[in-house]
Tab-separated table of C-alpha atoms in Angstrom:
chain	number	residue	atom	x	y	z
A	1135	ILE	CA	0.000	0.000	0.000
A	1136	HIS	CA	1.995	2.930	-1.361
A	1137	SER	CA	1.321	6.411	-2.711
A	1138	SER	CA	2.613	5.287	-6.131
A	1139	ASN	CA	-0.414	3.012	-6.611
A	1140	TRP	CA	-2.884	4.309	-4.030
A	1141	ASP	CA	-6.498	3.262	-4.575
A	1142	ALA	CA	-9.029	3.974	-1.828
A	1143	ALA	CA	-11.683	1.836	-3.511
A	1144	ALA	CA	-9.323	-1.143	-3.556
A	1145	MET	CA	-8.611	-0.665	0.149
A	1146	ALA	CA	-12.305	-0.525	0.981
A	1147	ASN	CA	-12.909	-3.664	-1.068
A	1148	LEU	CA	-10.027	-5.430	0.705
A	1149	LEU	CA	-11.418	-4.702	4.165
A	1150	ASP	CA	-14.982	-5.528	3.143
A	1151	SER	CA	-13.920	-8.837	1.591
A	1152	ALA	CA	-11.758	-9.792	4.576
A	1153	ALA	CA	-14.626	-9.030	6.947
A	1154	ARG	CA	-17.042	-11.063	4.835
A	1155	TRP	CA	-14.772	-14.102	4.855
A	1156	ASP	CA	-13.710	-13.725	8.492
A	1157	LEU	CA	-10.039	-13.089	7.649
A	1158	ASP	CA	-7.351	-11.158	9.487
A	1159	LEU	CA	-5.172	-8.722	7.537
A	1160	ASP	CA	-1.408	-8.216	7.370
A	1161	LEU	CA	-0.805	-4.940	5.540
A	1162	HIS	CA	2.522	-3.868	4.035
A	1163	ILE	CA	1.718	-0.163	4.307
A	1164	ASP	CA	3.311	3.276	3.885
A	1165	GLU	CA	6.861	2.026	3.336
A	1166	GLU	CA	7.958	5.501	2.300
A	1167	LEU	CA	9.021	8.788	3.854
A	1168	SER	CA	6.255	10.874	2.337
A	1169	GLU	CA	4.014	13.343	4.110
A	1170	VAL	CA	1.275	12.697	1.548
A	1171	SER	CA	1.102	8.914	1.897
A	1172	GLN	CA	-2.487	7.919	2.582
A	1173	GLY	CA	-2.478	4.310	3.758
A	1174	LEU	CA	-2.536	4.632	7.550
A	1175	THR	CA	-4.462	7.909	7.415
A	1176	TRP	CA	-7.184	6.271	5.341
A	1177	LEU	CA	-7.204	3.126	7.475
A	1178	ALA	CA	-7.614	5.077	10.712
A	1179	ASP	CA	-10.498	7.082	9.265
A	1180	HIS	CA	-12.149	4.003	7.756
A	1181	LEU	CA	-11.991	2.072	11.023
A	1182	SER	CA	-13.565	4.985	12.888
A	1183	ARG	CA	-16.636	4.582	10.659
A	1184	HIS	CA	-16.504	0.872	9.812
A	1185	PRO	CA	-15.079	-1.260	12.651
A	1186	PHE	CA	-13.258	-4.354	11.383
A	1187	PRO	CA	-14.204	-7.667	13.052
A	1188	GLY	CA	-10.799	-9.319	12.619
A	1189	HIS	CA	-7.249	-8.372	13.537
A	1190	ILE	CA	-5.036	-6.069	11.462
A	1191	CYS	CA	-1.236	-5.917	11.469
A	1192	CYS	CA	0.399	-2.952	9.741
A	1193	SER	CA	4.075	-3.381	8.907
A	1194	HIS	CA	6.536	-0.579	8.080
A	1195	GLY	CA	4.460	2.609	8.561
A	1196	CYS	CA	7.582	4.666	7.803
A	1197	ALA	CA	5.513	7.628	6.627
A	1198	LEU	CA	4.390	8.322	10.187
A	1199	ALA	CA	7.959	9.477	10.877
A	1200	ALA	CA	7.870	11.896	7.941
A	1201	GLY	CA	4.930	13.933	9.217
A	1202	SER	CA	4.348	15.964	12.349
A	1203	ASP	CA	3.377	14.713	15.787
A	1204	GLU	CA	0.031	16.443	15.307
A	1205	GLN	CA	-0.607	14.421	12.147
A	1206	ALA	CA	0.405	11.133	13.742
A	1207	ALA	CA	-1.461	11.439	17.052
A	1208	PRO	CA	-5.054	10.924	15.789
A	1209	ILE	CA	-3.928	8.059	13.555
A	1210	LEU	CA	-2.274	6.275	16.465
A	1211	ARG	CA	-5.320	6.828	18.676
A	1212	GLN	CA	-7.555	5.138	16.111
A	1213	LEU	CA	-5.130	2.249	15.621
A	1214	ALA	CA	-5.102	1.692	19.386
A	1215	ALA	CA	-8.881	1.932	19.644
A	1216	HIS	CA	-9.332	-0.785	17.025
A	1217	GLY	CA	-6.584	-3.132	18.202
A	1218	VAL	CA	-4.341	-2.653	15.175
A	1219	THR	CA	-0.739	-3.827	15.611
A	1220	LEU	CA	2.102	-1.697	14.218
A	1221	ILE	CA	5.249	-3.589	13.187
A	1222	ALA	CA	8.548	-1.778	12.608
A	1223	LEU	CA	11.201	-3.404	10.420
A	1224	PRO	CA	14.418	-1.668	11.453
A	1225	MET	CA	16.937	-3.500	9.263
A	1226	THR	CA	15.031	-3.095	6.006
A	1227	ASN	CA	13.850	0.427	6.774
A	1228	LEU	CA	17.315	1.656	7.755
A	1229	LEU	CA	18.780	0.258	4.546
A	1230	LEU	CA	16.129	1.399	2.065
A	1231	GLN	CA	14.542	4.588	3.390
A	1232	ASP	CA	16.084	7.936	2.389
A	1233	ALA	CA	18.485	5.967	0.193
A	1234	THR	CA	20.307	7.780	-2.613
A	1235	PHE	CA	23.479	6.412	-4.169
A	1236	GLY	CA	26.561	8.269	-2.979
A	1237	ARG	CA	24.672	10.168	-0.264
A	1238	THR	CA	24.522	9.454	3.462
A	1239	PRO	CA	20.873	9.098	4.581
A	1240	ARG	CA	19.523	11.837	6.844
A	1241	GLN	CA	16.382	10.043	8.063
A	1242	ARG	CA	16.164	6.693	9.835
A	1243	GLY	CA	12.878	5.599	8.318
A	1244	ILE	CA	11.665	3.851	11.481
A	1245	THR	CA	7.990	4.233	12.344
A	1246	LEU	CA	6.932	5.981	15.557
A	1247	LEU	CA	7.468	3.150	18.033
A	1248	HIS	CA	7.638	5.273	21.186
A	1249	GLU	CA	4.600	7.348	20.260
A	1250	ALA	CA	2.641	4.245	19.285
A	1251	GLN	CA	3.406	2.571	22.609
A	1252	ALA	CA	2.425	5.724	24.491
A	1253	ALA	CA	-0.877	5.774	22.594
A	1254	GLY	CA	-1.609	2.155	23.524
A	1255	VAL	CA	-0.906	0.650	20.098
A	1256	ALA	CA	0.365	-2.939	20.146
A	1257	THR	CA	3.867	-2.890	18.648
A	1258	LEU	CA	6.306	-5.464	17.321
A	1259	LEU	CA	9.630	-5.624	15.506
A	1260	GLY	CA	10.035	-7.812	12.451
A	1261	CYS	CA	12.099	-8.456	9.359
A	1262	ASP	CA	10.801	-9.017	5.835
A	1263	ASN	CA	13.646	-8.842	3.301
A	1264	VAL	CA	16.667	-11.008	4.144
A	1265	GLN	CA	19.518	-11.634	1.694
A	1266	ASP	CA	17.455	-10.749	-1.362
A	1267	ALA	CA	17.444	-7.994	-3.982
A	1268	PHE	CA	16.000	-5.462	-1.542
A	1269	CYS	CA	18.226	-6.283	1.430
A	1270	PRO	CA	21.362	-8.280	0.525
A	1271	ALA	CA	22.298	-8.659	4.201
A	1272	GLY	CA	20.030	-9.119	7.204
A	1273	SER	CA	19.123	-11.946	9.552
A	1274	TYR	CA	16.073	-13.969	10.513
A	1275	ASP	CA	17.209	-14.125	14.147
A	1276	PRO	CA	14.702	-12.052	16.169
A	1277	LEU	CA	17.478	-11.041	18.576
A	1278	ASP	CA	19.397	-9.429	15.718
A	1279	THR	CA	16.250	-7.494	14.835
A	1280	LEU	CA	15.821	-6.383	18.441
A	1281	ALA	CA	19.475	-5.331	18.673
A	1282	CYS	CA	19.045	-3.245	15.521
A	1283	GLY	CA	15.907	-1.690	16.999
A	1284	LEU	CA	17.777	-0.965	20.223
A	1285	PHE	CA	20.096	1.445	18.447
A	1286	SER	CA	17.922	2.740	15.609
A	1287	ALA	CA	14.861	3.487	17.754
A	1288	GLN	CA	16.810	4.267	20.950
A	1289	LEU	CA	14.955	1.676	23.012
A	1290	SER	CA	15.413	1.512	26.765
A	1291	ASP	CA	14.454	-1.013	29.457
A	1292	LEU	CA	15.193	-3.601	26.820
A	1293	PHE	CA	15.090	-6.891	28.717
A	1294	ASP	CA	12.143	-6.250	31.030
A	1295	ARG	CA	9.906	-4.279	28.665
A	1296	GLN	CA	10.996	-4.005	25.048
A	1297	SER	CA	11.720	-7.726	24.716
A	1298	ARG	CA	7.960	-7.988	24.109
A	1299	LEU	CA	8.635	-6.474	20.688
A	1300	ILE	CA	9.806	-9.881	19.465
A	1301	CYS	CA	7.748	-12.279	21.592
A	1302	ASP	CA	4.294	-10.751	22.162
A	1303	ARG	CA	2.144	-13.379	20.490
A	1304	ALA	CA	-1.081	-11.559	21.376
A	1305	ALA	CA	0.108	-8.502	19.438
A	1306	LEU	CA	0.692	-10.723	16.417
A	1307	THR	CA	-2.595	-12.618	16.523
A	1308	GLY	CA	-4.941	-10.251	18.312
A	1309	SER	CA	-6.224	-13.221	20.328
A	1310	PRO	CA	-6.890	-12.688	24.066
A	1311	ALA	CA	-5.928	-16.335	24.640
A	1312	ASP	CA	-2.368	-15.503	23.582
A	1313	ALA	CA	-2.130	-12.756	26.202
A	1314	ALA	CA	-2.099	-15.160	29.152
A	1315	PRO	CA	0.873	-14.407	31.439
A	1316	PHE	CA	3.737	-16.847	31.900
A	1317	ALA	CA	2.875	-18.568	35.171
A	1318	ILE	CA	2.850	-21.871	37.037
A	1319	GLY	CA	0.722	-24.297	35.091
A	1320	ALA	CA	1.190	-22.501	31.773
A	1321	ALA	CA	2.980	-24.077	28.817
A	1322	ALA	CA	6.737	-24.067	29.456
A	1323	SER	CA	7.797	-22.474	26.170
A	1324	VAL	CA	10.854	-20.321	26.774
A	1325	VAL	CA	14.251	-19.392	25.377
A	1326	ILE	CA	17.122	-19.507	27.878
A	1327	PHE	CA	20.310	-17.494	27.293
A	1328	PRO	CA	22.923	-19.147	29.540
A	1329	GLY	CA	25.748	-16.731	28.738
A	1330	SER	CA	23.791	-13.466	28.912
A	1331	ASP	CA	22.654	-10.988	31.531
A	1332	ARG	CA	19.869	-8.409	31.543
A	1333	PHE	CA	22.300	-5.524	31.093
A	1334	THR	CA	23.992	-6.647	27.855
A	1335	TRP	CA	21.192	-8.742	26.294
A	1336	PRO	CA	20.431	-9.153	23.385
A	1337	LEU	CA	24.045	-8.575	22.363
A	1338	ASN	CA	26.403	-11.538	22.711
A	1339	SER	CA	23.453	-13.900	23.078
A	1340	ALA	CA	24.144	-16.467	20.371
A	1341	ALA	CA	24.187	-19.301	22.918
A	1342	ARG	CA	20.639	-20.340	23.754
A	1343	LEU	CA	18.360	-23.187	24.765
A	1344	VAL	CA	14.880	-23.402	23.240
A	1345	VAL	CA	12.236	-25.161	25.342
A	1346	ASN	CA	8.869	-25.778	23.680
A	1347	HIS	CA	6.065	-27.076	25.910
A	1348	GLY	CA	8.570	-28.406	28.397
A	1349	ARG	CA	10.828	-30.138	25.865
A	1350	LEU	CA	14.300	-28.988	24.848
A	1351	THR	CA	13.991	-28.619	21.068
A	1352	HIS	CA	17.124	-26.670	20.168
A	1353	ARG	CA	20.502	-26.006	21.733
A	1354	ARG	CA	23.059	-23.546	20.446
A	1355	VAL	CA	26.297	-23.123	22.395
A	1356	TRP	CA	29.453	-21.122	21.800
A	1357	GLN	CA	31.630	-24.184	21.206
A	1358	GLU	CA	29.350	-25.332	18.391
A	1359	GLU	CA	29.287	-21.819	16.917
A	1360	MET	CA	33.074	-21.654	16.851
A	1361	ALA	CA	33.343	-25.131	15.324
A	1362	HIS	CA	30.857	-24.164	12.625
A	1363	GLU	CA	32.697	-20.927	11.818
A	1364	SER	CA	36.049	-22.711	11.562
C-alpha cells in the first residue's frame, strides 16, 4: 500500500472482503518517507466509521515518521482503539529509506514506536527482506532485529519491557488467549540465554536453549558456533 499506486476503492474492497470471509489482515503499508502517503491515514479514518471484526497488522508505517506529531497522534489513537498492531522493520527500513546512491541518509525511516506505545498501540519488531534484492544482508534471528531496533529506535528497558517487541504473540494474533501471562501451570515455552545478563542482552546472546512445551527442542552453544565458523 503505497502512494505510487494508491487506490481507496481497492482498500475498501479489501477490508470488506476480509470481513465477509472472516479473515485477518497483514498490511505492508506506507513504506515511504512521504508526508502525503495515505495508507494509515485512510485506514484510521475508515476504522472509525466501519469497525473491522478481525485483527489487522500494519508493517513498516515509515511515513508516520515523515509527518508531524500532530498528524500522527489521531492516527495512532484510532489504531489503538481498534486493536491494530504496528510492526517496525528496522533493518530493512534503515537500509532502504532515504536511500540515494553516494549520499549518506539523513532520516532513519523507522515508524513511531515510542509514540505508538504511548498511545496504547500494540507494537512489534520484524524483518521481511533477508539476503534478497531489496536487502542483501540481514538476519532472521529475532534477537538481531531487536538489537538493531535498540540502536535505531533508541529503546530503553530492553530486557524487562521491550523484549515484548519480538515475543508478544497476542500482538501478532490479536487473540486474548495468547495474552495469558507466563505462570505456574502454563505451557513451558521459553528461550534460555545461559551466557547473557539483563544488562547486555540481546548482544552476545548467540548461545541459547529453546524449550517448547517443556521439551528442549534446540541447543546452540558457543563451542558449536566456533566449530561451525572454523
